CSV table of C-alpha atoms (C1' of nucleotides) in Angstrom, one decimal:
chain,number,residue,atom,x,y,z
N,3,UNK,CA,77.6,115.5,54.4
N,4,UNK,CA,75.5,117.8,56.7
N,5,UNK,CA,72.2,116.4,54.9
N,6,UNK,CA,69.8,116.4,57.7
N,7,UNK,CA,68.6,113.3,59.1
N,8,UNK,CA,65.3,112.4,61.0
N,9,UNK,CA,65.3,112.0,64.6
N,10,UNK,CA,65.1,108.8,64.5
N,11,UNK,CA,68.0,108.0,61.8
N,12,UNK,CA,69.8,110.0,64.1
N,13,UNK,CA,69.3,108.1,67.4
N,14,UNK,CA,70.1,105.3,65.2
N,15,UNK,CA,73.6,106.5,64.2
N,16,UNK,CA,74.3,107.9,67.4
N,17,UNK,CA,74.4,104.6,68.9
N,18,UNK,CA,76.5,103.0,66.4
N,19,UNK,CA,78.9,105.8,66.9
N,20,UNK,CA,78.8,106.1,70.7
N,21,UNK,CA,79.0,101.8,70.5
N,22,UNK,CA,82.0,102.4,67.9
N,23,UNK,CA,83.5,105.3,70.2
N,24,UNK,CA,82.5,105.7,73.3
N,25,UNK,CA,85.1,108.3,73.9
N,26,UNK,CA,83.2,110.9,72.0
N,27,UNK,CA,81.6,114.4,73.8
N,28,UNK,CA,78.6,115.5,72.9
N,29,UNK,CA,79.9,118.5,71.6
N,30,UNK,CA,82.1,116.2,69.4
N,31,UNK,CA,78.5,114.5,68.7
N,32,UNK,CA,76.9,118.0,67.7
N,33,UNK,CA,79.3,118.6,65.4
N,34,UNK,CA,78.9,115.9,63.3
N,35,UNK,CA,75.4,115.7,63.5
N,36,UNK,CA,75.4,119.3,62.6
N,37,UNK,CA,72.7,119.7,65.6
N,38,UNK,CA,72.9,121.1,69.0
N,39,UNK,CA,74.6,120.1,71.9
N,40,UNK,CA,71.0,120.1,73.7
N,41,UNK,CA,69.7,117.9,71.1
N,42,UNK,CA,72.3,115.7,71.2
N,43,UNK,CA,71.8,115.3,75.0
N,44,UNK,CA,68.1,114.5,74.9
N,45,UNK,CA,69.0,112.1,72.5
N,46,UNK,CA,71.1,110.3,74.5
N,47,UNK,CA,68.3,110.7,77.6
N,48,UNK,CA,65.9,109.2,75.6
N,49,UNK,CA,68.1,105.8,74.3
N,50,UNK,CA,69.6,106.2,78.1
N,51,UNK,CA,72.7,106.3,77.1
N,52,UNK,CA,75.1,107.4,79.9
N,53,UNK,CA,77.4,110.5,80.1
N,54,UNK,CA,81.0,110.3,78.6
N,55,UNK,CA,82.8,109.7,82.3
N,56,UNK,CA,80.2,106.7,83.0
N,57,UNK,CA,81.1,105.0,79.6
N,58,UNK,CA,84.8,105.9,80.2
N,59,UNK,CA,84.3,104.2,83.7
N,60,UNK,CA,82.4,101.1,82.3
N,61,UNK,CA,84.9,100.5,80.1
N,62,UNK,CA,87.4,100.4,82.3
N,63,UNK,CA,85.7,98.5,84.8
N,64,UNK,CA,84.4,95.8,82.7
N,65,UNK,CA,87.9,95.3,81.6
N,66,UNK,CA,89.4,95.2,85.2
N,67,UNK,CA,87.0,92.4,85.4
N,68,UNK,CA,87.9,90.7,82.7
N,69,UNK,CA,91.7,90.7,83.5
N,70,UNK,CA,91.2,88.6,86.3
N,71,UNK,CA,88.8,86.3,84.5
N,72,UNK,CA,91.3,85.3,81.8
N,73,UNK,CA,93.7,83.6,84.0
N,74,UNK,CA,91.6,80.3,84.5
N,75,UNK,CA,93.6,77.7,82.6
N,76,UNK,CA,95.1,77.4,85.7
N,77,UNK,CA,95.7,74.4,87.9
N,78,UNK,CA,93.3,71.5,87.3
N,79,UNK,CA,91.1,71.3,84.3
N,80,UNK,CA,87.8,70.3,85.0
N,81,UNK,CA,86.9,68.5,88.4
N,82,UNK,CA,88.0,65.4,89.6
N,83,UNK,CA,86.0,62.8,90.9
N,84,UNK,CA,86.8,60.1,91.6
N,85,UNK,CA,90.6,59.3,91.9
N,86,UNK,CA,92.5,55.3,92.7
N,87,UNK,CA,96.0,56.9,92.4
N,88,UNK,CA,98.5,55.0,90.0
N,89,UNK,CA,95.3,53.5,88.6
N,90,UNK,CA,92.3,55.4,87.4
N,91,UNK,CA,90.8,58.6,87.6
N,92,UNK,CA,87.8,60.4,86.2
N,93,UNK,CA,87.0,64.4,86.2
N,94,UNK,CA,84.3,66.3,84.4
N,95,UNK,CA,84.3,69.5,82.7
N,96,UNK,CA,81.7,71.4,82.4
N,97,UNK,CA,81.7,74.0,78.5
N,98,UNK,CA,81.5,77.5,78.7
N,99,UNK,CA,80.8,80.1,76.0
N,100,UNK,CA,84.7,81.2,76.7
N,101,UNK,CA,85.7,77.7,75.4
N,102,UNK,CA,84.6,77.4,72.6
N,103,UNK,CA,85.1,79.4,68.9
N,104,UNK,CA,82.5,81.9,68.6
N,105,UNK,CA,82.4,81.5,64.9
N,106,UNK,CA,81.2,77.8,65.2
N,107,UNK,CA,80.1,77.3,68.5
N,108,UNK,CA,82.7,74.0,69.0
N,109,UNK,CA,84.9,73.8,71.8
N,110,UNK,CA,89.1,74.3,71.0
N,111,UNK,CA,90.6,71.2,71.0
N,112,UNK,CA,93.5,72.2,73.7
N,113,UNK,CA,90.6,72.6,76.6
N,114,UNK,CA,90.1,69.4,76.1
N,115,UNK,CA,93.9,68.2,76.1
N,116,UNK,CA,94.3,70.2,79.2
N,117,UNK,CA,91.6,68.1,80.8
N,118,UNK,CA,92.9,64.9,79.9
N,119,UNK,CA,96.4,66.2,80.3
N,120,UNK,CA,96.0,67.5,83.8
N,121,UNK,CA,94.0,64.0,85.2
N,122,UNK,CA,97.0,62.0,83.6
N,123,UNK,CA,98.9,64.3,85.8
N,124,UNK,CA,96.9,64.3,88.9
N,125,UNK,CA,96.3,60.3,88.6
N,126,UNK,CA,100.2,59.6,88.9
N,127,UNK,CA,101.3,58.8,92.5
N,128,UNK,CA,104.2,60.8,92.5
N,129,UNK,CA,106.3,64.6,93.5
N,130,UNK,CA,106.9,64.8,89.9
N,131,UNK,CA,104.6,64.0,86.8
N,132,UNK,CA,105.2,65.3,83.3
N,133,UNK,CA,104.1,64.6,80.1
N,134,UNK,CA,106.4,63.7,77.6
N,135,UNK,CA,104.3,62.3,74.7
N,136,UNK,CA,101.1,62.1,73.8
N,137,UNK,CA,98.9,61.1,70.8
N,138,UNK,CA,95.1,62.2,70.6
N,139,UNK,CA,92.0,62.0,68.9
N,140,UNK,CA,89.3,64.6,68.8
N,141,UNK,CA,86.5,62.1,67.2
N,142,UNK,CA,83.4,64.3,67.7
N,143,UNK,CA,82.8,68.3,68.0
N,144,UNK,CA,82.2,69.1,71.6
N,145,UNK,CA,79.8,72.3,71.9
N,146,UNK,CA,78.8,74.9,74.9
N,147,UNK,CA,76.8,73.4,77.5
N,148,UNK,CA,78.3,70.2,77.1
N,149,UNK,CA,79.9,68.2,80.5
N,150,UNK,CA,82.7,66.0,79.3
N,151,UNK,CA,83.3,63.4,81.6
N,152,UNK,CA,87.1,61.9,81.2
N,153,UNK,CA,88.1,58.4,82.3
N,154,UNK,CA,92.1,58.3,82.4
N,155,UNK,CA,92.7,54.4,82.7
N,156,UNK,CA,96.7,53.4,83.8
N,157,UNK,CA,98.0,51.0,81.3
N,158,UNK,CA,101.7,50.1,82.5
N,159,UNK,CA,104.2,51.6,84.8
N,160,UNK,CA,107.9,50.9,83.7
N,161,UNK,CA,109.8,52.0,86.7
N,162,UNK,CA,113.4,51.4,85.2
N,163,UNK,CA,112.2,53.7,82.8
N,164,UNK,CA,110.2,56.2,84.7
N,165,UNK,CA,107.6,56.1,82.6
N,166,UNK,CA,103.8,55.6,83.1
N,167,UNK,CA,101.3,55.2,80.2
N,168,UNK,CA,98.0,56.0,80.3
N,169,UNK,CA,94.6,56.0,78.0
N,170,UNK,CA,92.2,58.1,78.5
N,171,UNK,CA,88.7,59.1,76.9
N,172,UNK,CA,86.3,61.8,77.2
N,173,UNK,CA,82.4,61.3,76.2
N,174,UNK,CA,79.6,63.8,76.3
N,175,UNK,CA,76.3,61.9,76.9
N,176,UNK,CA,78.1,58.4,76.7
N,177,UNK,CA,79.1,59.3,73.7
N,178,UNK,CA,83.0,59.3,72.4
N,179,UNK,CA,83.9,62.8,71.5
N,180,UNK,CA,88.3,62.3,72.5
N,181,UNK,CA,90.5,59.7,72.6
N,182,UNK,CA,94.7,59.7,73.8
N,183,UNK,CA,97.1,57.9,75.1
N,184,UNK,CA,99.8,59.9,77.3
N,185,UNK,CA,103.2,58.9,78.2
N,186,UNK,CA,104.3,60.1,81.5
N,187,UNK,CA,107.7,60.5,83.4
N,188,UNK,CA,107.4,60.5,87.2
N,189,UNK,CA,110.5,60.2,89.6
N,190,UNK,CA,110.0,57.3,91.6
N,191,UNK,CA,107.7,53.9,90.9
N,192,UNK,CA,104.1,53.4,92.0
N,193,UNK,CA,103.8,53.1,95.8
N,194,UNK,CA,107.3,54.5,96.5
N,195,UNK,CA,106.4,57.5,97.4
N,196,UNK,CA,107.7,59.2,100.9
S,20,UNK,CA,95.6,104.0,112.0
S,21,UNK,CA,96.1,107.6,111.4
S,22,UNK,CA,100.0,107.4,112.9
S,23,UNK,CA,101.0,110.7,110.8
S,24,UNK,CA,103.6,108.8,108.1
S,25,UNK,CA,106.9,110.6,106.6
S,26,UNK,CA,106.1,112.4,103.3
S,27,UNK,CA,108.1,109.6,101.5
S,28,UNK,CA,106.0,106.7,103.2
S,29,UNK,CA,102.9,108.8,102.3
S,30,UNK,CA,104.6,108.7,98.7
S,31,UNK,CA,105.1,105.3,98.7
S,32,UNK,CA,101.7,104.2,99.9
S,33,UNK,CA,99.8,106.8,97.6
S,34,UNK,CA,101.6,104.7,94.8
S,35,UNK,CA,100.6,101.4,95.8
S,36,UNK,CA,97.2,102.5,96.9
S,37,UNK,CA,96.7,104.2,93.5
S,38,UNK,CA,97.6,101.4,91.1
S,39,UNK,CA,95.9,98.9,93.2
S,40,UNK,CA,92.7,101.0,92.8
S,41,UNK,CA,92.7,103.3,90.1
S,42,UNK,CA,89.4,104.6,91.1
S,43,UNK,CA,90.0,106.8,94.2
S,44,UNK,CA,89.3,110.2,94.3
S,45,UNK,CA,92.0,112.9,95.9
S,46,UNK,CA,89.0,113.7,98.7
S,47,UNK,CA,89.1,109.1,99.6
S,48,UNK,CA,92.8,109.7,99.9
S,49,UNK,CA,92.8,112.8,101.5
S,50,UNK,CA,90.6,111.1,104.2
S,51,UNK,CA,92.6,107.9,104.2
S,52,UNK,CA,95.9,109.4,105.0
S,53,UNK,CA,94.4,111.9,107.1
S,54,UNK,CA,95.7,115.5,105.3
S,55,UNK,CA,94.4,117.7,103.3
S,56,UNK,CA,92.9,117.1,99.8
S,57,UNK,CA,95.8,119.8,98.8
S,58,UNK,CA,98.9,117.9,99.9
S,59,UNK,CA,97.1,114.8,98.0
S,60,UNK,CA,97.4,117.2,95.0
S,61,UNK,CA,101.2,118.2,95.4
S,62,UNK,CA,102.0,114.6,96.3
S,63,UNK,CA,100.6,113.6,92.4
S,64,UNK,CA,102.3,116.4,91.1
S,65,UNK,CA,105.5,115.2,92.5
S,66,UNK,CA,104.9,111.4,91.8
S,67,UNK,CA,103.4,112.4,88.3
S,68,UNK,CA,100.2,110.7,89.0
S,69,UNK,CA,97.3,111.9,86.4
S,70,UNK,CA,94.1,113.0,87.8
S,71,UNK,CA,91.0,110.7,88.5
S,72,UNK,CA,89.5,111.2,85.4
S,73,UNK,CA,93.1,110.4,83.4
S,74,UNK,CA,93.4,107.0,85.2
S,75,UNK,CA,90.1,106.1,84.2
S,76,UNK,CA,90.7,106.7,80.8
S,77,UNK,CA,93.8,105.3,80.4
S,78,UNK,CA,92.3,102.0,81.9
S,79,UNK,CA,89.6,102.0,79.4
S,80,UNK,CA,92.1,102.7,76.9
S,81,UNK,CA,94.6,99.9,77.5
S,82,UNK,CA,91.7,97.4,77.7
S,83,UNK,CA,89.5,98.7,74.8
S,84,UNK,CA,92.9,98.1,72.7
S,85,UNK,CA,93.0,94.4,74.5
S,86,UNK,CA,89.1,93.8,73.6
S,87,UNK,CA,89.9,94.6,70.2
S,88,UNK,CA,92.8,92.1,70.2
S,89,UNK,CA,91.2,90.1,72.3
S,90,UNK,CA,88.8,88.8,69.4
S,91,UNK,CA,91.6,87.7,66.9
S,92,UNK,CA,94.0,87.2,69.9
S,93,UNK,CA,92.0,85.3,72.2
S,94,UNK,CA,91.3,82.7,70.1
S,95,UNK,CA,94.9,82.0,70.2
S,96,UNK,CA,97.4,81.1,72.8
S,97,UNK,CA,100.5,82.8,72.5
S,98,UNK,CA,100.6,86.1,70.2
S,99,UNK,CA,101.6,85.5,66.3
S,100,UNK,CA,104.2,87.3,64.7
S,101,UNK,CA,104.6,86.1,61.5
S,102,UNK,CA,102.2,84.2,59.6
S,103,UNK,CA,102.3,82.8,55.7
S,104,UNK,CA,98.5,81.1,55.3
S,105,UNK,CA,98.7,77.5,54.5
S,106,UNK,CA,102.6,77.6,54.8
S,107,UNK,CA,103.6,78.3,58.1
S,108,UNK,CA,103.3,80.8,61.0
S,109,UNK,CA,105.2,81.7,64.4
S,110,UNK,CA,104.1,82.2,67.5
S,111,UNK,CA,105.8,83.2,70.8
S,112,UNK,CA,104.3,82.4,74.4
S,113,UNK,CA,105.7,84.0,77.3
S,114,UNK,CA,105.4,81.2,80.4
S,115,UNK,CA,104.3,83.2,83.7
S,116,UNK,CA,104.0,81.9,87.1
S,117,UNK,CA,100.6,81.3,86.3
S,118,UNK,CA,101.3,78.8,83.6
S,119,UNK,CA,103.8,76.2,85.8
S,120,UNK,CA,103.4,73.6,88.2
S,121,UNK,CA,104.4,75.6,91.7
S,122,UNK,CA,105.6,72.3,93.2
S,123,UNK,CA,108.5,72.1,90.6
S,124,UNK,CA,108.0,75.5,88.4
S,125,UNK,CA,107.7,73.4,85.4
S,126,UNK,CA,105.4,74.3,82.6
S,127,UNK,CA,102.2,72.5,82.4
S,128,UNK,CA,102.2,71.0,79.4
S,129,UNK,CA,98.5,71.7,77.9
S,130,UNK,CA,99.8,75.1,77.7
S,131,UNK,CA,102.1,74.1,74.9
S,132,UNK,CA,99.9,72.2,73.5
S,133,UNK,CA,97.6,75.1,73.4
S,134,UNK,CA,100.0,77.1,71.9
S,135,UNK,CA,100.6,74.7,68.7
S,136,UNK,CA,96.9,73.9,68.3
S,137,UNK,CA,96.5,77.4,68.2
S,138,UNK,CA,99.0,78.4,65.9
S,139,UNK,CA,97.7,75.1,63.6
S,140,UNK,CA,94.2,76.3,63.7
S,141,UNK,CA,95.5,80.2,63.0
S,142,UNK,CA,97.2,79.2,60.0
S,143,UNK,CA,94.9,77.2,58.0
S,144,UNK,CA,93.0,79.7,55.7
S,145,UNK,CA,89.7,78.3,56.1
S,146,UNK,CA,86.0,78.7,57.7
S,147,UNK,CA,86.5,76.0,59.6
S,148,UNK,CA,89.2,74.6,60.9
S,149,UNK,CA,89.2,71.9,63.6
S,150,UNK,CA,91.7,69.8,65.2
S,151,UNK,CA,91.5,66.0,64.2
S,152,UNK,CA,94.5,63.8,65.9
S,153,UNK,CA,97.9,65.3,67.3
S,154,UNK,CA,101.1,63.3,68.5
S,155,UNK,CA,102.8,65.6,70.6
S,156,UNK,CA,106.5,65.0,72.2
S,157,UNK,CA,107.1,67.3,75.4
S,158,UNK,CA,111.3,67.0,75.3
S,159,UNK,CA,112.3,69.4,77.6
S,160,UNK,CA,110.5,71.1,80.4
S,161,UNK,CA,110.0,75.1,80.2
S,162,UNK,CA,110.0,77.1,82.9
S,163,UNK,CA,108.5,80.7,84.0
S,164,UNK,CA,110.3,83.1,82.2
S,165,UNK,CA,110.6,81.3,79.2
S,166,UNK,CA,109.8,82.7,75.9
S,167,UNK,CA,108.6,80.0,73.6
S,168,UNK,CA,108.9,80.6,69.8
S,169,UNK,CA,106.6,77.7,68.6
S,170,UNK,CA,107.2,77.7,64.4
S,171,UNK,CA,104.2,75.6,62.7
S,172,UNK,CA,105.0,74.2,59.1
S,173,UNK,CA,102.4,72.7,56.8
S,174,UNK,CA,103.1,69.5,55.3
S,175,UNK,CA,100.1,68.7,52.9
S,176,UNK,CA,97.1,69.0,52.0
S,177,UNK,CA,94.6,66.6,50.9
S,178,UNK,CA,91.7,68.2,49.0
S,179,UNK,CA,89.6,65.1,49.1
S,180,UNK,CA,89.7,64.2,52.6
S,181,UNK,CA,89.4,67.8,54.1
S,182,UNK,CA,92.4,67.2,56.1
S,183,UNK,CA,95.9,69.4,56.2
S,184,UNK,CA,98.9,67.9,58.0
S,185,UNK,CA,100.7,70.3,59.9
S,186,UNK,CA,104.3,69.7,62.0
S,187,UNK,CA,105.1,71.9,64.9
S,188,UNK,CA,108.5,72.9,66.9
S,189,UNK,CA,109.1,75.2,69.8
S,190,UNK,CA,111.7,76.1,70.8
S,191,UNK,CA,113.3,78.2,73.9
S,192,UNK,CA,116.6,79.4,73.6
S,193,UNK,CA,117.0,78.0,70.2
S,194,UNK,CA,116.4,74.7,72.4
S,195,UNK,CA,113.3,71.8,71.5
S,196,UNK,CA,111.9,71.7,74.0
S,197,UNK,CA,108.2,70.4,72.5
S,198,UNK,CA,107.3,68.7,68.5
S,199,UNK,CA,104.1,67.9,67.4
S,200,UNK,CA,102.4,66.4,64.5
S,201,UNK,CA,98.7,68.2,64.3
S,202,UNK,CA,95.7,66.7,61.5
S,203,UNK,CA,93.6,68.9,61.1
S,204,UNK,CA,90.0,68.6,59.5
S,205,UNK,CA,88.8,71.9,57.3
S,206,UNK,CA,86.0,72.8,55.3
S,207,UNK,CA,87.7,73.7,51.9
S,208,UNK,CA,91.0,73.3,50.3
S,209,UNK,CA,93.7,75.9,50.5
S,210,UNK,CA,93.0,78.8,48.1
S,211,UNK,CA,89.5,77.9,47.8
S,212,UNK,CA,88.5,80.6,50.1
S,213,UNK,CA,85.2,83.2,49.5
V,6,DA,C1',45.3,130.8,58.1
V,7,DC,C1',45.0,129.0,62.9
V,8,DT,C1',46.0,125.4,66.2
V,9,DG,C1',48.5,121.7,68.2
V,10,DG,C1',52.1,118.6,68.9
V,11,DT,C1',56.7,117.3,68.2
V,12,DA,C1',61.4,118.6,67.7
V,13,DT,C1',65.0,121.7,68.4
V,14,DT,C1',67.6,125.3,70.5
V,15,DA,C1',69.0,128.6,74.1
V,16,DG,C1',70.0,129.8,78.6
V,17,DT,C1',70.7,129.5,83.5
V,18,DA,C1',72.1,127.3,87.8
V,19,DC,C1',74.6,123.6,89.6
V,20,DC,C1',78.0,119.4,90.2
V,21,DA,C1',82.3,116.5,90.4
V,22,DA,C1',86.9,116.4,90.2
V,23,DG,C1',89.9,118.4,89.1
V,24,DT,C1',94.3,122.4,87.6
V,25,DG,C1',96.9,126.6,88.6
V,26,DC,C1',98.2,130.0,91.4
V,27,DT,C1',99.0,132.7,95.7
V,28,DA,C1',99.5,133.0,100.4
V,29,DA,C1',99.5,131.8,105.0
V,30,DA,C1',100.6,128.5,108.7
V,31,DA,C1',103.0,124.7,110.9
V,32,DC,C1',107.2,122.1,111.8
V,33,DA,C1',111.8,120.8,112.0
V,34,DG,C1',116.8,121.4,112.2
V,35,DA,C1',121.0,124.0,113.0
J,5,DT,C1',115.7,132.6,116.2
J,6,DC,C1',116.1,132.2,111.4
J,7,DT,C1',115.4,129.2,107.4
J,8,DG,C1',113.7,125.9,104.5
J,9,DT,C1',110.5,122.3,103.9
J,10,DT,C1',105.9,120.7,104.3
J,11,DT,C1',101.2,121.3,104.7
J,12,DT,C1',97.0,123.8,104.4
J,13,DA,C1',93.7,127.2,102.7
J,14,DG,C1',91.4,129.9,99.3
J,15,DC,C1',90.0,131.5,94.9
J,16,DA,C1',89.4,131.5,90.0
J,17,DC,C1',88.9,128.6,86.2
J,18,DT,C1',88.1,124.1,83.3
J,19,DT,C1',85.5,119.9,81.3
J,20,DG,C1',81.7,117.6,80.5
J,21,DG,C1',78.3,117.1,82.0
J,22,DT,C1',72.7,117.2,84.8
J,23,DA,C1',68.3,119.5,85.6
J,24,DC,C1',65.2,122.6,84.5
J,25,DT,C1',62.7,126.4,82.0
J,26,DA,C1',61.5,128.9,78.1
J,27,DA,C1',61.6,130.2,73.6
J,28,DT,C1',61.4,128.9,68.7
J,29,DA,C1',60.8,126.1,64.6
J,30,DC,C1',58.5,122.9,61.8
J,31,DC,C1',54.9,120.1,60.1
J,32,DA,C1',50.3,118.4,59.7
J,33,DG,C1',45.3,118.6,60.0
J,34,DT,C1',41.2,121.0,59.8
DNA sequence: ACTGGTATTAGTACCAAGTGCTAAAACAGA
DNA sequence: TCTGTTTTAGCACTTGGTACTAATACCAGT
């Protein structure tokens, strides 16, 4: 195992195991390397790699960080922009890298259901609006960088039966990528409110 | 600002001021509660409170261990307990403040959508698997403090058309409270993987 | 074989942020 | 005043380093 490796192979494994583990000394390092501690150190000066504490630390900071960035499916999807309540609505949504599969590049069809979902919500004139059915259609892949722009047209308010239906699509360049039609329940009829 | 406190308020706040900020040294404390850097020391002896260093690490710990879930795990709302591929899976969802309306406290529902399209996407063995149509039915509203134990079944497969049909249940309390029919496009058929 | 440059090792002093231990003060209540 | 608790001080030691100097070792070219 203790074959001796060039500098350079090394510095190249050193990385992959410090990237793999950054929990690891460098006497930890020496050891397996079967060089000194001294070598080991101006290896790491030399690919600046920082100390054991100040990986420890990034670690843990980076991830503080990253705790309070995963709570953003949180109240509105996307922005609204133009609103005629009990009518018509329209929001856009701008696609992040976090949206989207990183295996394929294409958006996950629930962050667009939550857009459309939450302007069918924010549309209804009402205390209460919930969804209680809904069918969609996701027609064309939507990728990173894309702003989806979502029109949520009323249909038909039944106020004996609480219900309000309502179509909605999303495009990307004028073109059709999402398609549904959500049935709501809300409390009171249009214009009853207060 | 430096009224002396009681050793049990100085307790108390050490606590709070420690696991709001992980990252303070015995000497910030010292200074902030205006004693010495060795009654810091004997209070985190008594309230068991690791060292600097410790808190650090266990920070980078806990959140390496979420990094490495985070890759599978992200990419799916809800965590999966129980998963047969091209058969059927289970998921569980635990609904937190942060997931409800907190006009009414009722869950919004793209969050249970996100959950089934998740678990419909987890459970198809494939490349690439992409969500196609859904008809969802939101029958009863969740609240915070809800665990939701969404069970998705496959019910076909059609080789030809790319497409598997999958149905979806959650449940809280052994309650419906959400059904959804998910078509979902994929690259190969089942079993044709590698 | 001699010289030079790179690579490696050794050794020292020093640092931060502690632990562990002992001992002296300070304070508080009966 | 005596007693017990609380606080402070001081010192030796620990880890996992930095910064720096100096000595070797190795390898190649002439």
């Amino acid at each position: 195992m203790l074959i001796k490796k060039s500098k350079k192979e090394r510095q190249q494994l050193l990385l992959e195991t410090i990237e793999e583990n950054p929990f690891v000394t460098d006497e930890q390092l020496a050891t397996k390397f079967g060089v000194s501690v001294q070598t080991i150190r101006l290896d790491r000066m030399e690919l600046s790699i920082p100390e054991l504490r100040e990986r420890i630390k990034d670690v843990a900071e980076r991830n503080l960080e990253n705790e309070v960035k995963s709570l953003p499916i949180n109240e509105v999807i996307g922005e609204i922009i133009d609103i005629e309540l009990d009518k018509r609505a329209i929001s856009i949504f701008d696609v992040k890298e976090e949206h989207v599969f990183q295996r394929n590049g294409i958006a996950r069809g629930h962050h667009l259901f939550a857009q459309a979902n939450s302007l069918c919500v924010a549309v209804i004139n009402d205390e209460l609006a919930l969804t209680v059915r809904s069918n969609v259609v996701f027609i064309k892949p939507v990728r990173a960088g894309d702003r989806v722009v979502t029109k949520a047209i009323v249909r038909e308010t039944n106020t004996e039966k609480n219900r309000t239906y309502i179509d909605v699509i999303s495009t990307v360049n004028n073109e059709t990528v999402f398609k549904g039609e959500f049935e709501m329940y809300r409390t009171k009829g249009e214009g009853e409110q207060k």
